[in-house]
Amino acid sequence: MRIKTNLKNKPTNRQILKMNRISIKLAGITAAAMVIAMAPACSDDLYDAANPAANTRIVATIDNGVVSRSSVDPENYTSGDVGMLWDPNDSIGVFTSVSANVPFANESASSVKNTVFAGTLPSGETVTYAYYPYDRRNADASATALRGTLPAGQRWDASRSIEGDFKYGTPANVSNDGIRMSFTHLFALIRFEINAAGTPLNGQRLQSITVSSENRTLAGEFTADITRSPATATFTEASRDVTLRLLQQPELTSSVTRAYMSVAPTVKAGEKLHITLSTDRKDASFDVEATADFVANGILNFKLTLSEFADEAHGWTVSDRPALTSLAIRT
């Protein structure tokens, strides 16, 4: 069974991949969700001047439906869109025409939809580029060759933090709050929605999700050129699979289990992806085929009603995982 894709320019910028009753959607953020998630706020709402010594502040604005992926907003919007938050420990690296990789810290004391990053620059220098997350490895790097890591092993837990996100921005304008800067994502985000009813995995605890490609890089070490629009990434160490560990090990039932994974936007239409779900007792694997290119700065909604993949056409296999029954310590 193929994933049939219709690409239309809707007001929501949503690209929908339909597969009979199963769909994987490349979703943007609706206009309504943008208002909810990223509405401009006054300076008192944005930050509390946690670093009064800083002489420069950057207001992290998000345009064209792009959202921060620092962590997932726990609120479930009726529109079905994904809300995102900036976290207190977030920091960005800032470049000027003279200075490189200057750390700017988030001034908010809690996870918020809008925030300000503060730092100190030499007098007279003008901000040219910024990226997230700040990395000390880029102390000697230029904005054309920033080092970064898209992990092949990622985690998902109750903190709702997203691993493997990398975004970049350029200044838009200056307001009373600071320099407004728009950020764009270098990679794609997968949202899994898993329903295990009617399958051997029902009632078991989900430990991990693995997505694999036969010939496409999905993660690894990379360098990015954020002076280009759009920015480009070159992988120096590549992995063709990404495994997401679910630290809370939620129970799989007829209710939807959600989790999020960052991937490189390399998969092309017509290519196959192999998915493995590992529980505390079993491994289940199956294939899906994409009929649209994966794109940077997008959210891919993987609606996995497992009973609809449990057939020969999808290569469905289930195997028991070895159980640890005893442990002997030899001295």
XYZ file of C-alpha atoms in Angstrom:
331
model
C 0.000 0.000 0.000
C 1.359 3.381 -1.009
C 1.014 6.684 0.756
C -0.781 8.821 -1.817
C 0.080 12.471 -1.629
C -1.822 15.598 -2.519
C 0.193 18.830 -2.339
C -1.963 21.938 -2.302
C -1.345 25.559 -1.382
C -3.851 25.960 1.401
C -4.037 28.900 3.812
C -2.592 26.540 6.442
C 0.436 25.663 4.264
C -0.483 22.000 4.901
C 0.739 19.164 2.708
C -1.254 15.963 3.222
C -0.103 12.437 2.451
C -3.112 10.057 2.268
C -2.833 6.284 2.445
C -6.361 4.827 2.172
C -7.422 5.241 5.807
C -3.878 5.940 6.975
C -2.250 9.334 6.466
C 1.121 10.870 7.046
C 0.782 14.662 6.913
C 3.461 17.245 6.358
C 1.763 19.915 8.413
C 2.472 23.594 8.753
C 0.848 25.697 11.435
C -2.539 27.252 10.782
C -3.000 30.992 11.002
C -5.073 30.519 14.146
C -2.357 28.442 15.779
C 0.244 31.083 14.902
C -1.801 33.659 16.763
C -2.085 31.378 19.785
C 1.490 30.129 19.828
C 3.500 33.138 18.731
C 1.469 36.287 19.300
C 3.655 39.370 19.922
C 3.866 40.410 23.552
C 5.033 43.477 25.387
C 8.458 43.471 27.036
C 7.031 42.662 30.474
C 5.528 39.465 29.064
C 8.674 38.495 27.186
C 11.335 38.709 29.850
C 12.161 39.915 33.339
C 15.638 41.365 32.645
C 17.350 38.373 34.234
C 20.706 39.667 32.957
C 20.708 43.445 33.473
C 24.385 43.625 32.457
C 23.578 42.555 28.911
C 23.683 45.349 26.339
C 21.871 43.515 23.519
C 18.584 41.636 23.437
C 17.106 39.497 20.663
C 13.372 38.897 20.516
C 12.890 35.369 19.154
C 10.059 35.814 16.662
C 8.666 33.103 14.453
C 7.272 33.934 11.018
C 5.520 32.063 8.210
C 4.121 29.384 10.480
C 7.506 28.314 11.856
C 7.578 27.370 15.535
C 10.312 26.793 18.067
C 10.872 23.132 18.764
C 12.609 23.503 22.094
C 9.722 21.629 23.753
C 6.155 20.651 22.912
C 3.339 22.704 24.410
C 1.270 20.357 26.644
C -1.927 22.100 25.526
C -3.836 20.159 22.867
C -5.151 22.725 20.403
C -8.569 21.988 18.919
C -7.111 22.712 15.474
C -4.816 19.694 15.849
C -1.697 21.813 15.404
C 1.469 21.495 17.475
C 2.270 24.301 19.904
C 5.904 24.831 20.931
C 7.708 26.518 23.801
C 11.141 28.005 24.497
C 12.727 26.509 27.648
C 14.642 28.421 30.375
C 17.982 26.717 29.628
C 17.892 27.518 25.895
C 20.678 29.629 24.418
C 21.629 30.817 20.935
C 24.932 31.632 19.235
C 25.141 35.123 17.721
C 27.375 36.411 14.910
C 28.244 39.987 13.971
C 30.497 41.337 11.225
C 33.330 41.091 13.777
C 32.415 38.717 16.642
C 31.616 35.022 16.259
C 29.511 32.586 18.280
C 28.622 34.928 21.161
C 26.294 33.098 23.604
C 22.920 34.715 24.325
C 20.831 33.228 27.153
C 17.070 32.922 27.486
C 15.761 35.440 30.018
C 12.543 33.590 30.832
C 12.358 31.567 34.052
C 9.747 29.140 32.679
C 8.748 27.529 29.397
C 7.042 30.232 27.302
C 5.734 30.865 23.800
C 7.680 34.128 23.364
C 11.051 35.006 24.845
C 14.102 37.266 24.688
C 17.741 36.172 24.493
C 20.264 38.517 26.127
C 24.014 38.885 25.650
C 26.862 41.401 25.459
C 28.460 42.648 22.239
C 31.275 45.158 21.716
C 30.058 48.675 21.071
C 29.057 49.380 17.487
C 28.740 45.760 16.338
C 25.595 44.732 14.471
C 23.976 41.287 14.680
C 24.057 39.444 11.343
C 23.130 35.793 12.091
C 22.139 33.549 14.988
C 21.554 29.838 15.439
C 20.085 27.437 18.033
C 21.312 25.642 20.052
C 24.517 27.419 21.057
C 27.521 25.086 20.812
C 31.026 25.780 22.163
C 32.465 23.738 19.290
C 31.724 26.726 17.057
C 34.074 29.092 18.892
C 36.439 29.079 15.895
C 33.798 28.477 13.219
C 32.270 30.884 10.749
C 28.578 31.206 10.011
C 29.238 29.287 6.789
C 30.468 26.128 8.575
C 28.728 25.670 11.916
C 29.149 22.290 13.584
C 26.079 20.469 14.832
C 24.673 17.069 15.721
C 21.392 15.502 14.704
C 21.467 12.480 17.060
C 20.745 8.988 15.760
C 19.652 8.212 19.317
C 17.020 10.549 20.755
C 14.801 10.578 23.858
C 11.208 11.517 24.597
C 9.868 11.961 28.120
C 7.460 13.977 30.249
C 9.575 17.127 29.794
C 8.399 17.169 26.141
C 11.825 18.413 25.070
C 12.775 17.941 21.418
C 16.245 16.603 20.597
C 18.088 17.254 17.356
C 16.558 20.614 16.521
C 18.744 23.188 14.745
C 17.443 26.543 13.593
C 18.925 29.733 12.246
C 17.863 33.349 11.931
C 18.630 36.816 10.603
C 17.555 40.167 12.081
C 14.216 41.564 10.946
C 13.870 44.927 12.677
C 14.508 46.702 15.963
C 11.715 47.322 18.474
C 11.549 48.624 22.037
C 12.037 45.045 23.242
C 15.192 44.450 21.214
C 16.285 43.089 17.845
C 13.526 40.988 16.340
C 14.815 37.883 14.625
C 12.986 35.251 12.615
C 14.137 31.613 12.965
C 13.847 28.774 10.446
C 14.346 25.042 11.046
C 17.067 23.134 9.244
C 15.443 19.729 9.778
C 12.023 18.101 9.874
C 10.012 16.903 12.871
C 8.028 13.654 12.986
C 4.981 13.407 15.228
C 4.020 9.784 15.882
C 0.414 8.976 16.764
C 0.266 5.255 17.573
C -2.868 3.146 18.147
C -2.147 -0.527 18.970
C -5.703 -1.864 19.306
C -6.211 -5.267 17.662
C -2.484 -6.091 17.474
C -0.098 -8.153 19.634
C 1.378 -4.881 20.954
C -1.845 -3.821 22.646
C -1.376 -3.520 26.411
C 2.431 -3.549 26.208
C 4.797 -0.728 27.140
C 6.478 1.098 24.261
C 10.235 1.446 24.786
C 11.466 2.768 21.438
C 10.615 3.744 17.860
C 13.160 3.303 15.047
C 12.842 4.820 11.565
C 15.232 3.493 8.897
C 15.991 4.314 5.268
C 17.870 2.127 2.818
C 19.802 4.935 1.138
C 19.064 8.271 2.836
C 20.897 9.983 5.681
C 18.496 10.647 8.546
C 20.921 11.833 11.250
C 24.579 12.406 12.120
C 27.278 15.043 12.519
C 26.965 17.967 10.117
C 28.159 21.436 9.186
C 25.664 24.157 8.279
C 25.942 27.331 6.240
C 23.396 29.713 7.772
C 24.385 32.616 5.505
C 22.427 30.978 2.680
C 18.653 31.090 2.291
C 17.611 28.417 2.824
C 20.555 27.213 4.906
C 22.301 23.993 3.881
C 23.656 21.082 5.923
C 26.484 18.725 4.922
C 26.729 15.503 6.923
C 30.259 14.426 7.818
C 29.153 11.337 9.774
C 25.862 9.858 8.658
C 23.272 7.419 10.014
C 20.439 5.904 8.002
C 18.294 5.229 11.034
C 17.072 7.146 14.071
C 15.894 5.529 17.313
C 13.684 7.388 19.768
C 13.636 6.010 23.328
C 10.475 6.677 25.311
C 11.707 7.031 28.879
C 8.246 6.771 30.488
C 7.442 3.612 28.468
C 3.739 4.423 27.903
C 1.251 1.578 27.589
C 0.014 1.002 24.042
C -3.781 0.857 23.829
C -6.622 2.027 21.614
C -5.845 5.538 22.858
C -3.279 7.472 20.819
C 0.325 7.465 22.084
C 2.297 10.497 20.854
C 6.032 11.067 20.545
C 8.336 13.348 18.489
C 11.544 12.728 16.504
C 13.867 15.036 14.523
C 15.109 13.804 11.115
C 17.039 15.154 8.154
C 14.690 16.130 5.285
C 16.295 13.769 2.796
C 13.602 11.196 1.991
C 12.182 11.525 -1.520
C 8.861 10.559 -3.035
C 8.625 6.850 -3.831
C 11.179 5.796 -1.223
C 10.448 3.315 1.522
C 10.885 3.769 5.267
C 11.129 0.868 7.706
C 9.607 1.375 11.164
C 10.279 -0.790 14.229
C 8.331 -0.465 17.483
C 9.967 -2.147 20.491
C 7.947 -2.839 23.617
C 8.906 -4.512 26.876
C 8.041 -7.875 25.265
C 7.955 -7.647 21.465
C 9.441 -6.030 18.336
C 7.040 -5.142 15.537
C 8.269 -3.931 12.131
C 6.573 -2.687 8.964
C 7.186 -0.517 5.889
C 5.652 2.704 4.604
C 6.288 4.409 1.261
C 6.413 8.176 0.816
C 5.009 9.774 -2.326
C 6.225 13.282 -1.421
C 9.615 14.674 -0.507
C 10.274 15.344 3.166
C 10.947 19.046 3.641
C 12.899 21.120 6.144
C 10.890 23.305 8.485
C 7.937 20.895 8.353
C 6.063 18.615 10.735
C 5.308 15.112 9.461
C 2.311 13.517 11.134
C 2.729 9.711 11.217
C -0.709 8.331 12.091
C 0.090 4.704 12.835
C -3.064 2.693 13.442
C -1.108 -0.529 13.691
C -3.964 -2.887 12.740
C -3.931 -1.260 9.287
C -0.229 -2.014 8.804
C -0.406 -5.597 10.111
C -0.375 -7.349 6.735
C 1.998 -8.876 4.218
C 1.884 -5.822 1.944
C 3.610 -3.777 4.627
C 6.094 -6.519 5.574
C 4.573 -6.734 9.061
C 6.575 -8.938 11.429
C 6.328 -9.454 15.186
C 8.953 -11.224 17.290
C 9.407 -11.845 20.983
C 12.139 -9.956 22.762
C 14.454 -11.963 25.037
C 13.456 -11.717 28.679
C 15.969 -11.370 31.508
C 14.986 -14.076 33.969
C 18.027 -14.238 36.220
C 21.337 -12.527 36.757
C 24.397 -14.147 38.342
C 27.334 -12.069 39.560
C 30.645 -13.921 39.481
C 33.550 -12.866 41.660
